[in-house]
Structure formats: C-alpha cells, structure tokens
Short mmCIF file of C-alpha atoms in Angstrom, two decimals:
data_model
loop_
_atom_site.label_atom_id
_atom_site.label_comp_id
_atom_site.label_asym_id
_atom_site.label_seq_id
_atom_site.Cartn_x
_atom_site.Cartn_y
_atom_site.Cartn_z
CA ALA S 834 0.05 0.01 -0.37
CA LEU S 835 1.12 3.25 -1.23
CA LEU S 836 0.40 6.80 0.25
CA SER S 837 0.15 9.37 -2.33
CA GLU S 838 0.96 12.09 0.22
CA PRO S 839 3.15 10.15 2.50
CA LEU S 840 2.81 11.47 6.53
CA ASP S 841 6.52 11.45 6.73
CA PRO S 842 8.03 12.81 3.55
CA SER S 843 11.60 11.21 5.03
CA ALA S 844 10.15 7.55 4.95
CA PRO S 845 9.24 5.57 1.87
CA ALA S 846 5.72 5.86 1.00
CA HIS S 847 5.05 2.81 1.91
CA LEU S 848 2.01 2.50 4.33
CA GLY S 849 4.04 0.17 6.58
CA ALA S 850 6.77 2.69 6.55
CA GLN S 851 4.51 5.80 7.04
CA ALA S 852 2.37 4.09 10.12
CA VAL S 853 2.88 2.13 13.08
CA VAL S 854 0.30 -0.74 11.86
CA GLY S 855 -0.35 -4.40 12.95
CA ARG S 856 -2.93 -7.09 12.21
CA TRP S 857 -5.21 -8.78 14.29
CA ILE S 858 -7.92 -11.40 13.96
CA TYR S 859 -11.81 -11.55 14.22
CA GLY S 860 -13.88 -14.40 14.21
CA ASP S 861 -17.20 -15.07 16.05
CA GLN S 862 -16.09 -18.38 16.66
CA GLN S 863 -12.64 -17.82 17.56
CA ARG S 864 -11.37 -17.51 21.10
CA THR S 865 -9.49 -13.89 20.12
CA PRO S 866 -10.32 -11.04 22.34
CA ALA S 867 -9.07 -7.35 21.09
CA PRO S 868 -5.32 -7.09 22.15
CA PRO S 869 -4.69 -5.31 25.11
CA ALA S 870 -2.97 -1.95 24.75
CA HIS S 871 0.33 -2.99 26.73
CA LEU S 872 2.00 -6.20 27.71
CA HIS S 873 4.06 -6.74 31.10
CA PRO S 874 6.11 -9.50 30.37
CA HIS S 875 8.75 -10.64 32.88
CA THR S 876 10.09 -14.03 31.65
CA MET S 877 11.20 -15.52 28.61
CA SER S 878 11.77 -18.93 27.00
CA VAL S 879 13.83 -19.21 23.42
CA VAL S 880 13.93 -22.42 21.63
CA THR S 881 16.39 -23.64 19.52
CA GLY S 882 18.15 -26.95 18.49
CA ASP S 883 21.17 -28.43 16.68
CA TYR S 884 19.48 -29.42 12.95
CA ALA S 885 21.28 -32.30 11.34
CA VAL S 886 20.50 -30.55 7.73
CA ALA S 887 20.37 -26.99 7.44
CA GLU S 888 22.10 -25.61 10.67
CA LEU S 889 21.05 -22.71 11.89
CA LYS S 890 24.13 -21.35 13.34
CA GLU S 891 22.84 -17.71 13.84
CA ALA S 892 19.56 -19.11 15.41
CA LYS S 893 21.63 -20.57 17.92
CA ALA S 894 24.24 -17.64 18.86
CA GLU S 895 20.26 -15.85 18.64
CA ALA S 896 19.43 -17.66 21.20
CA LYS S 897 22.92 -17.53 23.59
CA HIS S 898 22.34 -13.42 23.44
CA LEU S 899 18.64 -14.02 24.49
CA ILE S 900 19.47 -16.08 27.33
CA ARG S 901 22.61 -14.28 28.48
CA HIS S 902 20.99 -10.79 28.36
CA TYR S 903 17.01 -11.70 29.31
CA ARG S 904 17.74 -14.42 31.47
CA ALA S 905 15.71 -16.48 28.58
CA ASN S 906 15.16 -20.05 29.57
CA PRO S 907 16.34 -22.46 26.49
CA VAL S 908 14.11 -24.99 25.51
CA ASP S 909 14.98 -27.80 23.17
CA ALA S 910 13.01 -27.97 19.70
CA THR S 911 11.39 -31.13 20.01
CA THR S 912 7.31 -31.05 20.10
CA ASP S 913 7.24 -32.44 23.50
CA GLN S 914 9.58 -29.73 25.21
CA VAL S 915 7.32 -27.01 23.23
CA LEU S 916 4.05 -27.87 24.22
CA MET S 917 5.37 -28.33 27.74
CA ALA S 918 6.48 -24.65 27.91
CA LEU S 919 3.09 -23.69 26.32
CA GLU S 920 1.22 -25.39 28.72
CA GLY S 921 2.96 -25.16 31.93
CA GLU S 922 1.37 -23.17 34.64
CA ARG S 923 4.98 -21.28 35.32
CA GLY S 924 5.27 -20.80 31.75
CA PRO S 925 6.89 -17.61 30.27
CA ASP S 926 5.27 -14.13 29.23
CA ILE S 927 7.71 -14.72 25.71
CA LEU S 928 8.03 -17.39 23.81
CA HIS S 929 10.66 -17.10 21.50
CA LEU S 930 11.46 -19.73 18.16
CA ALA S 931 14.92 -19.60 16.29
CA VAL S 932 13.99 -22.70 14.09
CA HIS S 933 12.96 -23.57 10.69
CA GLY S 934 9.55 -22.72 9.31
CA LYS S 935 7.51 -23.83 6.39
CA PHE S 936 4.01 -22.77 4.96
CA SER S 937 2.14 -25.19 3.29
CA THR S 938 -1.35 -25.81 1.98
CA GLU S 939 -0.84 -29.39 1.89
CA GLU S 940 -0.04 -29.52 5.66
CA LEU S 941 2.26 -32.32 5.05
CA GLU S 942 5.35 -30.12 5.92
CA ASP S 943 3.38 -27.16 7.75
CA GLY S 944 4.51 -25.29 10.77
CA LEU S 945 7.42 -25.40 12.99
CA GLN S 946 10.38 -27.70 12.09
CA MET S 947 11.74 -29.67 15.16
CA VAL S 948 15.18 -30.78 15.38
CA ASP S 949 14.24 -34.74 14.35
CA GLY S 950 12.69 -33.09 10.83
CA THR S 951 8.62 -33.53 12.07
CA TYR S 952 6.67 -30.05 12.15
CA LEU S 953 5.01 -28.59 15.23
CA SER S 954 1.74 -27.68 13.46
CA ARG S 955 -1.14 -25.47 14.27
CA ARG S 956 -3.55 -28.21 15.16
CA SER S 957 -0.85 -29.01 17.77
CA VAL S 958 -0.62 -25.73 19.20
CA SER S 959 -4.42 -25.43 19.20
CA GLY S 960 -4.67 -28.77 21.17
CA VAL S 961 -2.97 -26.63 23.90
CA GLU S 962 -6.11 -26.14 26.77
CA ALA S 963 -4.69 -22.52 27.54
CA SER S 964 -1.07 -20.93 27.77
CA ARG S 965 0.25 -18.23 30.11
CA VAL S 966 2.44 -16.86 26.95
CA ARG S 967 1.44 -13.56 26.19
CA LEU S 968 4.09 -12.81 23.35
CA VAL S 969 5.36 -15.25 20.90
CA PHE S 970 7.96 -14.29 18.50
CA LEU S 971 8.26 -17.04 15.87
CA ASN S 972 11.79 -16.48 14.07
CA ALA S 973 10.82 -18.75 11.15
CA CYS S 974 10.17 -18.70 7.82
CA GLN S 975 6.87 -18.20 6.10
CA VAL S 976 4.87 -19.12 9.63
CA GLY S 977 3.07 -15.70 9.55
CA GLN S 978 1.51 -16.85 6.27
CA GLY S 979 -2.53 -17.91 7.04
CA ARG S 980 -5.21 -20.04 5.11
CA SER S 981 -9.05 -19.89 5.10
CA GLU S 982 -10.43 -23.27 6.87
CA LEU S 983 -14.23 -23.24 7.27
CA GLY S 984 -14.55 -19.49 6.98
CA ALA S 985 -12.05 -18.96 9.75
CA TYR S 986 -8.45 -17.37 9.29
CA ALA S 987 -6.39 -20.21 10.42
CA GLY S 988 -2.68 -20.64 10.75
CA MET S 989 0.52 -20.47 12.74
CA VAL S 990 -0.33 -17.29 14.32
CA PRO S 991 -3.94 -17.60 14.82
CA ALA S 992 -3.02 -21.00 16.88
CA PHE S 993 -1.07 -19.14 19.19
CA LEU S 994 -3.51 -15.96 19.56
CA GLY S 995 -6.27 -18.88 20.07
CA ILE S 996 -4.33 -20.09 23.04
CA GLY S 997 -3.98 -17.19 25.00
CA ALA S 998 -1.09 -15.11 23.04
CA GLN S 999 -2.08 -11.63 23.11
CA ALA S 1000 0.94 -10.47 20.65
CA ALA S 1001 2.77 -12.34 17.37
CA VAL S 1002 5.72 -11.26 15.40
CA ALA S 1003 6.08 -13.37 12.53
CA PRO S 1004 7.82 -13.36 8.97
CA LEU S 1005 5.77 -13.89 5.52
CA TRP S 1006 8.36 -15.10 3.74
CA ASN S 1007 11.67 -16.75 4.23
CA VAL S 1008 14.14 -14.58 6.08
CA ASP S 1009 18.08 -14.76 5.98
CA ASP S 1010 19.83 -16.72 9.37
CA LYS S 1011 21.58 -13.72 10.23
CA VAL S 1012 18.77 -10.90 9.35
CA ALA S 1013 16.64 -12.81 11.51
CA LYS S 1014 19.39 -12.78 14.34
CA ASN S 1015 19.67 -8.75 13.97
CA PHE S 1016 16.23 -8.10 14.06
CA ALA S 1017 15.46 -10.04 16.61
CA GLN S 1018 18.02 -8.69 19.14
CA GLY S 1019 17.20 -4.90 18.26
CA PHE S 1020 13.39 -6.09 18.52
CA TYR S 1021 14.03 -7.02 22.71
CA LYS S 1022 16.26 -4.05 23.12
CA ALA S 1023 14.13 -1.65 21.25
CA VAL S 1024 10.83 -3.26 23.22
CA LEU S 1025 12.00 -4.42 26.72
CA LYS S 1026 15.10 -2.06 27.58
CA SER S 1027 13.86 1.50 25.72
CA GLY S 1028 10.24 1.00 26.09
CA THR S 1029 9.31 1.23 22.34
CA ALA S 1030 5.95 -0.43 21.02
CA PRO S 1031 6.81 -3.38 18.87
CA ALA S 1032 5.03 -2.19 16.30
CA GLU S 1033 6.98 1.01 15.95
CA TYR S 1034 9.99 -0.95 15.68
CA LEU S 1035 8.77 -3.29 12.93
CA ARG S 1036 7.62 0.26 11.28
CA ARG S 1037 11.39 1.85 11.49
CA GLN S 1038 12.60 -1.56 10.27
CA ARG S 1039 10.43 -1.35 7.19
CA ALA S 1040 11.55 2.45 6.64
#
C-alpha cells in the first residue's frame, strides 16, 4: 500500500513505513479477544536446537544472546518440550522460537520444524488448553502466512492467539538467518529496554 501524500516525507511512501500498523484476527468462532494496549512481560523462553540438515548457526547465537541478556530459559526444539513450555502453569510471558519454518497448503510439511525433522503444526498448538504465553516471536520462515478454513483464518499465528497469546511477530516469507538474528536482538533491545512499542520498531525497520 502506497500513500500518495506521505505522512513522513523522509520515509518510503509505503503504508508500513509511514504508519504504525499491525494485524489482528476477528472471528465469532475464535477465542481471540481484542489485544491489550500494553504487555508487561517478565519471563522468556527461547526455542532452538541442533539441526542435522541446514544448521542454523545464527539462530543458536540468537538464543545465546537472549539467554545472556534477558535470562531466557532454553527449550530444545522438540514437540514435547515446546508444548510443555506452552502448557506449563509457570510458563514464560514471552516465547521466542528461532527454528526452521514452512508454510504448505498440503499440510504435510507445515509449521515449525523440530530438530528430528517433524513439524509442530498449528493443530498441535491449538490443542493446548490454555497458555500463559503472552508474546510469541516466531523467527522462522513463512509462518506468518495463513489460510481460510471453514470460513475462519487459520495458521500458526492464529493458533497461538487462540490459546492465549496477545501479541505475535512472524515473517510472511523466507528470512536470512543472520538478518533474523539481528532483527530479533534489535527488537528486544528496543521493546524491553527502551520501551518502544513493538509495531513502532517494525515500522522503523521497514522504513
């Protein structure tokens, strides 16, 4: 979307670079109330792992950074461990996933890829009764995409919102490993240390 008369002439005319915008899901059949104006997270868990194929070296460095600077609890990228982090009564306020991801309409290889080659699917996430996670950052390729299913919006992000997450960050397309790491580190520095609104940080990066 382009603005014919940009609000800020010094930034690109694209709407996403001119204004603080986000997307939210509304549906009569979904457990997705309006998002809160503010989140006050205190705890974080970071999911990553050792992939035998297509190793994510920068993602491992990303996880170490979050552990060192934000006391994030490390979680191995296995389905059981991730679901335990989501379901736990003492689960984190922020769940950060630095893993492989894939979107497929055939759903054979769709979702967040675990270290054993299987995929944590949106259906598995939706099966969680309720979660304490309030912000989920899916730093994985393509998982911001969605589909229409029975007249409702479906995908990884709606699955997390459906179990209680009140904010989500996820890419629509493939992301470079190093770029993803740098983006995530900048995100948490701006949001948690400087008090910048998440959507404002994304606007600045798009600009």
